[in-house]
Coordinates of C-alpha atoms in Angstrom, one line a residue:
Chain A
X80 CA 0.0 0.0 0.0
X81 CA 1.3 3.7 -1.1
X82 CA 1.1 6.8 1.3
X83 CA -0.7 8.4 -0.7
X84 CA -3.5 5.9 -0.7
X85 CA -2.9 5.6 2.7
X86 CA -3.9 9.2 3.3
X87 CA -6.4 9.1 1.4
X88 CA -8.4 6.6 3.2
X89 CA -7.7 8.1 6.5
X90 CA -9.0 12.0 4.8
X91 CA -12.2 9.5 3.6
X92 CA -12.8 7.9 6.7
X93 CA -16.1 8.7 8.0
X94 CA -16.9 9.4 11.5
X95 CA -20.2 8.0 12.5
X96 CA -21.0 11.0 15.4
X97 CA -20.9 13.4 13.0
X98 CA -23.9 11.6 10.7
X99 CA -20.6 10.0 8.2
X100 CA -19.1 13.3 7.8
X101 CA -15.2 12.6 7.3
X102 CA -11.9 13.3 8.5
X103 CA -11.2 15.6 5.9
X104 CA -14.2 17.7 6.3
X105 CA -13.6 18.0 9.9
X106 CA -10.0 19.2 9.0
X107 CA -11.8 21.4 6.7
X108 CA -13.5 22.9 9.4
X109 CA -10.3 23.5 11.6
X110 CA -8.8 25.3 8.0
X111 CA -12.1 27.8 7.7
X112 CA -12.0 28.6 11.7
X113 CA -8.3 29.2 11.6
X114 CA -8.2 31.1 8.1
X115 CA -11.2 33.4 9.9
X116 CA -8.8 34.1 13.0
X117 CA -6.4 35.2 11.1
X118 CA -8.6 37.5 9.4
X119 CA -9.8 38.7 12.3
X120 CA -6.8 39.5 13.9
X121 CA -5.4 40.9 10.8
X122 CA -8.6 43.3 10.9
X123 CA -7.8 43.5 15.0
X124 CA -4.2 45.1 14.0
X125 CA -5.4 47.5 11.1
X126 CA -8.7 48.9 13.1
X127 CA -6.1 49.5 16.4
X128 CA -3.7 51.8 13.9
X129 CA -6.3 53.4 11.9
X130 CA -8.0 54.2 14.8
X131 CA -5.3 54.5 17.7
X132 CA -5.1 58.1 17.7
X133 CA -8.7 59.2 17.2
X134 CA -11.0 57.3 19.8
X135 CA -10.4 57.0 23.5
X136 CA -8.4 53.8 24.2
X137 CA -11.9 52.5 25.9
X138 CA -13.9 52.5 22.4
X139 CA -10.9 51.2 20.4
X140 CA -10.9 48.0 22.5
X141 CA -14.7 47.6 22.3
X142 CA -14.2 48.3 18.7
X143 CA -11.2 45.5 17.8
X144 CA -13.6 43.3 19.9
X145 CA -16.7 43.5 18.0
X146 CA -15.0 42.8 14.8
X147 CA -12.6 40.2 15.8
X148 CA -15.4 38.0 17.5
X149 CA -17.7 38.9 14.5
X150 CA -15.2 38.0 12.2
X151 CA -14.9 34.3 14.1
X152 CA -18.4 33.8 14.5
X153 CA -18.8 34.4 10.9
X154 CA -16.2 31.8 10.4
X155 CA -17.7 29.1 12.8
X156 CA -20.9 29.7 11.1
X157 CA -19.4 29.0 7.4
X158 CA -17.6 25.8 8.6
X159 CA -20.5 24.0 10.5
X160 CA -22.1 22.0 7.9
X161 CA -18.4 20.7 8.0
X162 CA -19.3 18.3 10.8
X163 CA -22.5 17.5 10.4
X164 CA -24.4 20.9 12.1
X165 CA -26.8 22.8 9.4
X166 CA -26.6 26.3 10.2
X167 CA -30.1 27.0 9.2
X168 CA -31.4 25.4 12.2
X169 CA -29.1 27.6 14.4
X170 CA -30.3 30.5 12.3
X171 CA -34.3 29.8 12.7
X172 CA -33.3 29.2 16.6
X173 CA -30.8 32.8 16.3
X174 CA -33.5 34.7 14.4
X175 CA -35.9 33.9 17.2
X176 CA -33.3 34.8 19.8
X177 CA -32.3 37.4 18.2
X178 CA -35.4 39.4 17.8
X179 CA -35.8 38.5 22.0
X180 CA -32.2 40.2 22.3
X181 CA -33.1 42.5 19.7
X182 CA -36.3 43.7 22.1
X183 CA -34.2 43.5 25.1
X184 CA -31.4 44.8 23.8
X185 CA -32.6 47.9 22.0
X186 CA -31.4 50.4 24.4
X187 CA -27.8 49.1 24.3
X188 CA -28.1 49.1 20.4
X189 CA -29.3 52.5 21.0
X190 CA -26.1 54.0 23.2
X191 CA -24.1 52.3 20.7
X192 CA -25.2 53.7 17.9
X193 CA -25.4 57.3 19.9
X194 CA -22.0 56.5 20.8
X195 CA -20.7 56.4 17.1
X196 CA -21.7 59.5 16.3
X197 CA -20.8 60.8 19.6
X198 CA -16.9 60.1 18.1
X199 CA -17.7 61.2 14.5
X200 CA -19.2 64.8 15.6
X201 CA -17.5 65.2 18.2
X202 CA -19.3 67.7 20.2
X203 CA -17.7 67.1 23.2
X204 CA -13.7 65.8 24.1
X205 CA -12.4 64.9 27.1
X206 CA -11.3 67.3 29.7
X207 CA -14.3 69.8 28.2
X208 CA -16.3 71.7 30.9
X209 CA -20.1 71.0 29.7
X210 CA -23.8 71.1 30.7
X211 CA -25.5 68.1 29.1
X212 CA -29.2 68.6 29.9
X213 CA -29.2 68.7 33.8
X214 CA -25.7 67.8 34.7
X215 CA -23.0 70.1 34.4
X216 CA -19.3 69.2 34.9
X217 CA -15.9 67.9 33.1
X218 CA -15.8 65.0 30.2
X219 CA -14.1 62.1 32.3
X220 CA -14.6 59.3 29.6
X221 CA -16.8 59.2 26.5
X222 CA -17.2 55.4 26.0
X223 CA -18.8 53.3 23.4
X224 CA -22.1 52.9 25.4
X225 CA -22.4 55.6 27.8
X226 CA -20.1 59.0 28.7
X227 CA -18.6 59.9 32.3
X228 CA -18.8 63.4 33.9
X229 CA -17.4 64.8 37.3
X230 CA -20.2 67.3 38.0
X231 CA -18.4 70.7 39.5
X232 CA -19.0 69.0 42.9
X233 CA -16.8 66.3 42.1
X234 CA -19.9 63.7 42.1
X235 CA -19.3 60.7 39.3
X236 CA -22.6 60.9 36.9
X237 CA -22.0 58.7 34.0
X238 CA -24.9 59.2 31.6
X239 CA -26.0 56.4 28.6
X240 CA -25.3 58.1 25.0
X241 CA -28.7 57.9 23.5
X242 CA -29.5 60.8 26.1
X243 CA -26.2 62.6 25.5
X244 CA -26.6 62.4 22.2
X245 CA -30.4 63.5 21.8
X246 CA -29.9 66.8 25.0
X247 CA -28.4 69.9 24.3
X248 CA -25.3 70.2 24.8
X249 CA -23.2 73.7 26.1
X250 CA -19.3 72.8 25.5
X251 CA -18.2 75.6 27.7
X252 CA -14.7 75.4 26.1
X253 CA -15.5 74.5 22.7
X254 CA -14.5 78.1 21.4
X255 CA -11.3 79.6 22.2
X256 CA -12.7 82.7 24.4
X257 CA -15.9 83.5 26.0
X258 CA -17.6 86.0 27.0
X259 CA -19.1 87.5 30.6
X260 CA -21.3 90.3 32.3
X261 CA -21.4 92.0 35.4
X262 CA -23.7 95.1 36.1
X263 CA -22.9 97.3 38.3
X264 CA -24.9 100.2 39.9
X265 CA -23.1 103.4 40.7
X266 CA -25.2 106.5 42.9
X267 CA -26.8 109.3 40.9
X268 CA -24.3 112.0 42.3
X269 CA -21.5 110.1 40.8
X270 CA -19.9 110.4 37.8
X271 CA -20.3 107.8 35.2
X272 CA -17.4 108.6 33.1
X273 CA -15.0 108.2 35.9
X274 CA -16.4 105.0 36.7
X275 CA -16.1 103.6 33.4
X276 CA -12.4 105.2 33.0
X277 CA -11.3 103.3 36.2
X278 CA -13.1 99.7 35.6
X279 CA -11.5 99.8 32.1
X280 CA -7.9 100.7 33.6
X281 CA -8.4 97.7 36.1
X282 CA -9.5 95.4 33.6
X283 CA -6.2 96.3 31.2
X284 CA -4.2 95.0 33.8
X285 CA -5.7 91.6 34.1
X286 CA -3.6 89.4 32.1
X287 CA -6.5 87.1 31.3
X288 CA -8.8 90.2 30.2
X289 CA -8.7 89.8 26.6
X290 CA -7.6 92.8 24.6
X291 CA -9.5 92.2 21.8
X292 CA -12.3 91.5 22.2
X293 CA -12.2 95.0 23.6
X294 CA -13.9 95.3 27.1
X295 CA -17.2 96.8 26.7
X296 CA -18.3 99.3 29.8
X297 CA -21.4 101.5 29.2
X298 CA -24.5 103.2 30.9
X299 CA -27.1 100.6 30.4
X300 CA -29.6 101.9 32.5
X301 CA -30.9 104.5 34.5
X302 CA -32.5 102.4 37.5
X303 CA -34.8 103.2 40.5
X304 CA -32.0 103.7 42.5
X305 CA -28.3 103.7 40.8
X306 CA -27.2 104.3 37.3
X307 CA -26.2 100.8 36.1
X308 CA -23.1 99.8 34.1
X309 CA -22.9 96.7 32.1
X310 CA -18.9 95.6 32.2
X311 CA -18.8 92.6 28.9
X312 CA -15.8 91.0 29.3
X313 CA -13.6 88.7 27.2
X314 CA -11.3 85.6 28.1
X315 CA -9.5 82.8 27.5
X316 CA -12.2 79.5 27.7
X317 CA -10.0 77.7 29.5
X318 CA -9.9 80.5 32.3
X319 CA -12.8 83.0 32.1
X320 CA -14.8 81.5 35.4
X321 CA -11.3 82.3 37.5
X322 CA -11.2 85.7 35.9
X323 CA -14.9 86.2 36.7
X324 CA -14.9 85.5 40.2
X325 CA -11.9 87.6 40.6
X326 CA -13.0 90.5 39.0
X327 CA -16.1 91.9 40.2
X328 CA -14.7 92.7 44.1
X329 CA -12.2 94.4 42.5
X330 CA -14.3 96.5 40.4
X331 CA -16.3 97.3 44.0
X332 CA -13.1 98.1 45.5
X333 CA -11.3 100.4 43.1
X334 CA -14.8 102.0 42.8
X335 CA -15.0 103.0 46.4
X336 CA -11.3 103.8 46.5
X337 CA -12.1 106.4 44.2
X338 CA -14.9 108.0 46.1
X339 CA -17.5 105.8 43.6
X340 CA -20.3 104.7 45.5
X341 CA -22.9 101.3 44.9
X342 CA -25.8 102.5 46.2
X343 CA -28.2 100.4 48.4
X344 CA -31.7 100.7 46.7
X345 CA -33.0 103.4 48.0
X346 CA -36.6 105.6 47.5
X347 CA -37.3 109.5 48.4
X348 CA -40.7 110.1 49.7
X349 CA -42.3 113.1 49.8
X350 CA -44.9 113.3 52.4
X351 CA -48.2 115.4 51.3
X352 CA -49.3 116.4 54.5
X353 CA -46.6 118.9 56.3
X354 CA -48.7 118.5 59.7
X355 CA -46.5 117.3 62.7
X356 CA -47.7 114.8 65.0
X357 CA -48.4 116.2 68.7
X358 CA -46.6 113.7 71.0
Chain B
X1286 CA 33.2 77.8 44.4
X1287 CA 30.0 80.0 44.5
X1288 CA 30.6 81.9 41.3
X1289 CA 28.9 85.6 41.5
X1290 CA 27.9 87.5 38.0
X1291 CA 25.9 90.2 37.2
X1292 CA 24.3 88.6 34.2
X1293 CA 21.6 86.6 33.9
X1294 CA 21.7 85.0 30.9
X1295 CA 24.6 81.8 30.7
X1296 CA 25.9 78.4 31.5
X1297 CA 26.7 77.9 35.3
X1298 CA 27.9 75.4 38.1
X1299 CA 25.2 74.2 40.2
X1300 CA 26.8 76.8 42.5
X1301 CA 26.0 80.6 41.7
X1302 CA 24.5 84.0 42.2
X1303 CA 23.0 86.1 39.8
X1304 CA 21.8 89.8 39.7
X1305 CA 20.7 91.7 36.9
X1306 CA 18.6 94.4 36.4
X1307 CA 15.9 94.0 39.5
X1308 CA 16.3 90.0 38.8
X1309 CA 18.1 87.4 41.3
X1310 CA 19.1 84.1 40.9
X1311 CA 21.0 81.8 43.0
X1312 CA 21.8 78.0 43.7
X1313 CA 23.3 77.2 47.0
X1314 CA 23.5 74.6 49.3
X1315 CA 26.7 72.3 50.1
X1316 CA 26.3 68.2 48.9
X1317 CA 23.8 66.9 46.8
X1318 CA 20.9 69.1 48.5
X1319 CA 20.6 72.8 47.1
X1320 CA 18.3 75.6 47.3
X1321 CA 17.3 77.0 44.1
X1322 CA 16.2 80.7 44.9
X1323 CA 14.9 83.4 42.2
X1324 CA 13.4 87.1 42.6
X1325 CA 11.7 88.7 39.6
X1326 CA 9.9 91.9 40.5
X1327 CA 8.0 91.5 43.4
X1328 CA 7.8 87.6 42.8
X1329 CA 10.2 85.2 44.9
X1330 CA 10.1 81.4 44.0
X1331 CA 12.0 79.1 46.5
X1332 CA 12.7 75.3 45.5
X1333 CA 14.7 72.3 47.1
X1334 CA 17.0 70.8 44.3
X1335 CA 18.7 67.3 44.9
X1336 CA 21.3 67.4 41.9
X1337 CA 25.1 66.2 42.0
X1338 CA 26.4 66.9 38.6
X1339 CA 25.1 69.2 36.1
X1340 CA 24.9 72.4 35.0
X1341 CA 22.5 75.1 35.3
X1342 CA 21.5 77.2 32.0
X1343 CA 19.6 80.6 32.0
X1344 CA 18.4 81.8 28.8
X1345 CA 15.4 83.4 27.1
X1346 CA 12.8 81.0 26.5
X1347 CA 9.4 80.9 23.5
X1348 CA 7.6 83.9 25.2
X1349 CA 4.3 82.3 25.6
X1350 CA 4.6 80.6 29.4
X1351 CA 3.6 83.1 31.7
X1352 CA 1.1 83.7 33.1
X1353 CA -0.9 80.8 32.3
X1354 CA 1.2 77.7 30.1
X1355 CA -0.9 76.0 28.2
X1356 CA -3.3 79.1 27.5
X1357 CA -1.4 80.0 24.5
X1358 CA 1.1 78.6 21.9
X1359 CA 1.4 81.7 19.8
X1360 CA 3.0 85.1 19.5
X1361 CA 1.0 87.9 18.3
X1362 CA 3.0 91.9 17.7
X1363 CA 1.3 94.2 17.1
X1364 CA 2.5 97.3 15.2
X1365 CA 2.2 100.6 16.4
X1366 CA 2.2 101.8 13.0
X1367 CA 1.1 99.7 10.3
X1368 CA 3.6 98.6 7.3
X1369 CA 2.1 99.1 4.0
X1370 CA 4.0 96.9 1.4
X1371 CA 3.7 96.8 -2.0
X1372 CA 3.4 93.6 -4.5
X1373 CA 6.4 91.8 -4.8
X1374 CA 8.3 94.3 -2.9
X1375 CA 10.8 92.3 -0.3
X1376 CA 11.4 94.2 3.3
X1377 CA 13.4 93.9 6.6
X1378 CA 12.4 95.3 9.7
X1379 CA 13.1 94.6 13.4
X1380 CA 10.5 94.6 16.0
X1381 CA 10.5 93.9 19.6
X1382 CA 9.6 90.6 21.7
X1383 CA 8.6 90.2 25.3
X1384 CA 11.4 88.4 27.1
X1385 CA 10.7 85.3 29.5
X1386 CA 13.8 83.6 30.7
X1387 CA 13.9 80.0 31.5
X1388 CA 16.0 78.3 34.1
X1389 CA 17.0 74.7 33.4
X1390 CA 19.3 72.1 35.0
X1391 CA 20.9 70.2 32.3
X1392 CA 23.1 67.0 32.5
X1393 CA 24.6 64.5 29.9
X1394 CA 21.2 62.7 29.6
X1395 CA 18.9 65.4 30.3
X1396 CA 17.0 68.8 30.5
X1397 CA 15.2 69.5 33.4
X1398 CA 13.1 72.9 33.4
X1399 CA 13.0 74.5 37.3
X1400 CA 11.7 77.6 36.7
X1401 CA 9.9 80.3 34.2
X1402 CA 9.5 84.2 35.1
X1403 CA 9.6 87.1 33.3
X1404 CA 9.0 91.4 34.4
X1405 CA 7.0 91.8 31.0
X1406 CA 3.3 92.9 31.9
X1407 CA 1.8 89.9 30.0
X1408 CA -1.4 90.2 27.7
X1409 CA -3.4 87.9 25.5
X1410 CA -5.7 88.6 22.9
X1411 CA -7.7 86.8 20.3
X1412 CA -6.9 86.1 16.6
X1413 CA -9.3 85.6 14.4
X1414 CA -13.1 84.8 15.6
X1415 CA -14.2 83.3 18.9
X1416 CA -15.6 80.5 17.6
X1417 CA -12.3 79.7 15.3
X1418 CA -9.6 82.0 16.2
X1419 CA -6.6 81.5 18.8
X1420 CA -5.8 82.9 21.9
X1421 CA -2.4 84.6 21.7
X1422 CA 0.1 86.3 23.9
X1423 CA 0.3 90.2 22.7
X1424 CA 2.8 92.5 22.4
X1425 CA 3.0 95.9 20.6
X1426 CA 5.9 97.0 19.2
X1427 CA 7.6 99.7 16.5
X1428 CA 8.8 98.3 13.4
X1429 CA 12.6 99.9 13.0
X1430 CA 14.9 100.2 10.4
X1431 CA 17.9 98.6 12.3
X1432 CA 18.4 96.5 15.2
X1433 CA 16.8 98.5 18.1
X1434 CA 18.3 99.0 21.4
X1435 CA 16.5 97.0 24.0
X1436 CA 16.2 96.0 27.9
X1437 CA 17.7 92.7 27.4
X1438 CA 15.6 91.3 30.4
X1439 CA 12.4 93.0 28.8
X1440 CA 12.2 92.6 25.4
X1441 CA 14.5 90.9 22.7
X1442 CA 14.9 91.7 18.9
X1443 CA 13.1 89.5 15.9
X1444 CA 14.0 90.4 12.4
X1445 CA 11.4 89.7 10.0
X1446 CA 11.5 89.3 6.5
X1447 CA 8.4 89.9 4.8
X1448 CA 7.7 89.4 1.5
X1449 CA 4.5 90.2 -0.3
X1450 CA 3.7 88.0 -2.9
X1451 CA 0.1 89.0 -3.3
X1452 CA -1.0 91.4 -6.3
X1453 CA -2.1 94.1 -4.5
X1454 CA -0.6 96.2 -1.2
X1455 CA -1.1 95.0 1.5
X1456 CA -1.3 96.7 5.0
X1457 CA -0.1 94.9 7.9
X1458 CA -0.8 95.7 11.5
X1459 CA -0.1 91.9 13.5
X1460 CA 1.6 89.5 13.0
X1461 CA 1.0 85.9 14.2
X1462 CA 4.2 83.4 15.4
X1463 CA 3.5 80.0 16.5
X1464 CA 6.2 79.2 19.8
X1465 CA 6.5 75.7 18.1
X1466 CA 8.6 77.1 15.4
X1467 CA 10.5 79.6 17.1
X1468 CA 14.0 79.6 17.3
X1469 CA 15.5 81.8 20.0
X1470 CA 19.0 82.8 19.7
X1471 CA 20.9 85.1 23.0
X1472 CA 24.1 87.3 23.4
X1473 CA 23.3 90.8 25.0
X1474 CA 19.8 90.5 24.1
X1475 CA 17.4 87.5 22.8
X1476 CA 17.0 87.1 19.1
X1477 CA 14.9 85.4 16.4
X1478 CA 14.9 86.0 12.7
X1479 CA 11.2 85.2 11.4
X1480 CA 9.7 85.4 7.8
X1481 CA 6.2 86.6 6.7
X1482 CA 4.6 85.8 3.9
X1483 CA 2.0 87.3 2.5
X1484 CA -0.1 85.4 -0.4
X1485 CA -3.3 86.9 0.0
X1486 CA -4.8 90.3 1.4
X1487 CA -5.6 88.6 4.5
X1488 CA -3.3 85.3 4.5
X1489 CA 0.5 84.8 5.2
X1490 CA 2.5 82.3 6.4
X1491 CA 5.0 83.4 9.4
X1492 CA 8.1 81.0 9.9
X1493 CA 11.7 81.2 11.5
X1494 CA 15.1 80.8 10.2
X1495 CA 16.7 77.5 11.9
X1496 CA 20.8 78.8 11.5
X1497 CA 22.6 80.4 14.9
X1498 CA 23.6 83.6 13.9
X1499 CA 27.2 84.2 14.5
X1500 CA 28.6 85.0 17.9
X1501 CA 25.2 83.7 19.7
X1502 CA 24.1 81.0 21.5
X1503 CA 21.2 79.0 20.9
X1504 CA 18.3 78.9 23.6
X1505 CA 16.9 75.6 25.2
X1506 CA 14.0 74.8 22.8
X1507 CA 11.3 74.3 25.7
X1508 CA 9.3 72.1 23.2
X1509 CA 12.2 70.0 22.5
X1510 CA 12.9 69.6 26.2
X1511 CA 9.3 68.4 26.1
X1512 CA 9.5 66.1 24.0
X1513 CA 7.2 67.7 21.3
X1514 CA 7.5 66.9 17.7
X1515 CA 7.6 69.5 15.2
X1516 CA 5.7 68.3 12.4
X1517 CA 4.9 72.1 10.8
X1518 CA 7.1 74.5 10.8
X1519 CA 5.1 77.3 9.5
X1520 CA 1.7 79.5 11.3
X1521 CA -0.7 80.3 8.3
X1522 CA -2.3 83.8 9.3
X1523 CA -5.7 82.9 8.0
X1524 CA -7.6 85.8 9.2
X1525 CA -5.7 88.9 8.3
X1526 CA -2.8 91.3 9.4
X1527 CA -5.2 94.1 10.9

């Protein structure tokens, strides 16, 4: 007898507990599942450098998973009728399952799907101050399914990405300055000029006071009891709340160091009837 | 040996005392443990430095640090008077740069930074829109004809070449330099030598010249110390010179 006949008979040999399939079809099968895993790992390596610098390291693993077990599965599938197991069965048994999942499963689909487009619009980056519908905070993590935020408090929210997605967002940072008010209400007797000379020479020596945008300081009302200035600022994104905070006492202060007062509110009555009470 | 000079800018033992114009600067300490001391204006900065070997380097550093890193990466002068230059017509003028100096300690394998300051009254100001532009450090200067005489601790000297390439005249009031490209050179005072280009009304392209001029010394690129690639090495002024 000759190898090669030899071989042959063994390839041809059928294997009763998988209904007479044969050794050579259950090699077969081993061929397809290993050809599919290196597919799938070949996809694994070119998804984790085409994508390595753009998404958070978080969404590229879910990423390379999702394809490299889809990839297998596909492969598994493909080789079953290899030893004996008809697919379509599985797929009458999946398509019932899968429409279950698919009920159950909808939201997850959902914050997937959200979360895509989350990383192809980008509206929001890590590290960015923002105000997604009710919460207000810093971008911790935007992952494939939901997105983390430390609230100003410091409190953990992490909200699902069909919501983040579908709120309105406020990326406080987004642009690279911003702009804030203050109004201010100087007394009647005062001179309005002066006061507007002196906040604009205090705000020129804040470093984070942008110089263009120009500050803006102007008479923007005549109230009940004070004529009220509107000070617009400019600054940096990144810095304008600091700059805010620290501004407006110093405004009050070089005011009143210049004889400038901020009136309480206050009302003048005239009294009709000059007639003094007898006591 | 503490070594005693009356000029900031240099290479020194990890031993010294410095004093120039309202700045101070010493190392001191005996061993391995030394106190790293600095007075700039009213500021004072105190630090603990453990160091052995080494060598400490002062020099003028990408003006852009103080008071806030990370809040800008770009120069922006801007002209008292405006140049007016016509098409095709190739110019050199000098304006001044605000000064920060950087202190690092450097050995065979490394740079360490220790300390920025500068006595410049920094300034930033937007370029371009808010919802696209950049935030840049300012600085207004003259344009002259010839090196100018400055406050070596206060300002430094960047000769620009500008070229207008552009059909028409064009008027130019700022200028825009990126602190990635920038290549700072120091004797008596800090140096650069930029370019501007000028292809449109309201587009140029500002870049530096790489080559140390003679008789200077080239300045610790903080970026390089950093670690940070340089993948462009020109700023394109998209939104205009006024």
């Amino acid at each position: 007898m000759n190898i090669g006949a030899a071989i042959k008979d063994v390839i041809d040999y059928q294997i009763k507990v998988l209904g007479g399939r044969t050794v050579g079809d259950v090699i077969f099968f081993f061929v397809i599942l290993f050809v599919a895993v290196i597919i799938a790992k070949i996809v694994r390596i070119n998804i984790r450098r085409t994508l390595k610098e753009k998404v958070p390291k978080t969404t590229l693993n879910a990423v390379e998973k999702i394809f490299y077990y889809g990839i297998i599965t596909v492969g598994f599938l493909a080789a079953l009728p290899y030893i004996g197991v008809e697919p379509t069965g599985l797929m009458v048994a999946g398509g019932i399952a899968g429409i279950v999942i698919g009920f159950a499963s909808q939201t997850v689909v959902s914050n997937l799907i959200s979360g895509i487009f989350l990383l192809i619009e980008k509206p929001i980056k890590i590290g960015d101050g923002v105000s997604l519908g009710d919460v207000s905070g810093v971008v911790k993590d935007i992952r494939i399914l939901s997105t983390t935020i430390r609230t100003w408090d410091g409190i953990y929210v992490r909200i699902p990405n069909e919501k983040v997605f579908t709120s309105n967002i406020q990326n406080f940072v987004a642009h690279a300055a911003r702009r804030f008010e203050y109004k201010i209400g100087i007394a009647y007797k005062d001179d309005a000029d002066k006061a507007i000379e002196i906040i604009k020479n205090l705000l020129e020596e804040h470093p984070l006071i942008l110089k263009e945008p120009a500050p803006q300081i102007f008479v923007e009302e005549l109230g009940e009891s004070s004529v009220n200035l509107a000070i617009r600022i400019w600054a940096p994104s990144s810095h304008w709340f600091s700059v805010k905070t620290e501004m407006l006492w110093k405004i009050k202060v070089a005011l009143e160091k210049e004889g400038i007062e901020i009136p309480f509110p206050q009302r003048v009555i005239w009294m009709a009837d000059k007639k003094k009470a007898k006591i | 040996m503490r070594c005693c000079y009356n000029k900031v800018f240099g290479k020194y033992d990890l031993n010294v005392e410095l004093k120039e114009g309202g700045i101070e600067v010493s190392i001191t300490g005996k061993g391995k443990k030394k106190s790293y001391y600095r007075k700039a204006g009213e500021e004072e900065v105190e630090k603990i430095i453990y160091a052995e070997e080494g060598n400490v380097v002062i020099c003028p550093v990408e003006p852009v640090n103080l008071p806030n890193e990370g809040t800008s990466q770009h120069l922006l002068i801007e002209l008292e008077k405006p140049i007016i230059i016509e098409p095709g017509i190739e110019d050199v003028f000098y304006v001044k740069f605000p000064i920060e100096v950087g202190v690092f300690l450097i050995d065979k394998k490394d740079v360490e930074r220790i300390d920025i300051f500068t006595i410049t009254k920094p300034k930033y100001i937007l370029y371009g829109p808010p919802e696209s532009g950049i935030i840049c450090k300012w600085w207004r200067s003259d344009a002259f004809g010839e090196t100018p005489e400055v406050k070596r601790l206060y300002e430094g000297v960047m000769k620009v070449e500008a070229k207008n390439n552009y059909s028409e005249w064009v008027e130019i009031k700022k200028m825009v330099f990126r602190a990635l490209d920038m290549k700072l050179f120091y004797n008596e005072h800090a140096f650069m030598h930029s370019y501007l280009e000028i292809m449109k009304k309201t587009m140029g392209e500002t870049s530096f010249n790489e080559r140390k001029p003679k008789n200077m010394k080239r300045a610790i690129d903080i970026y390089l110390a950093k670690g940070i690639k340089r993948l462009e090495k020109k700023f394109v002024m998209e939104w205009g010179f006024k």
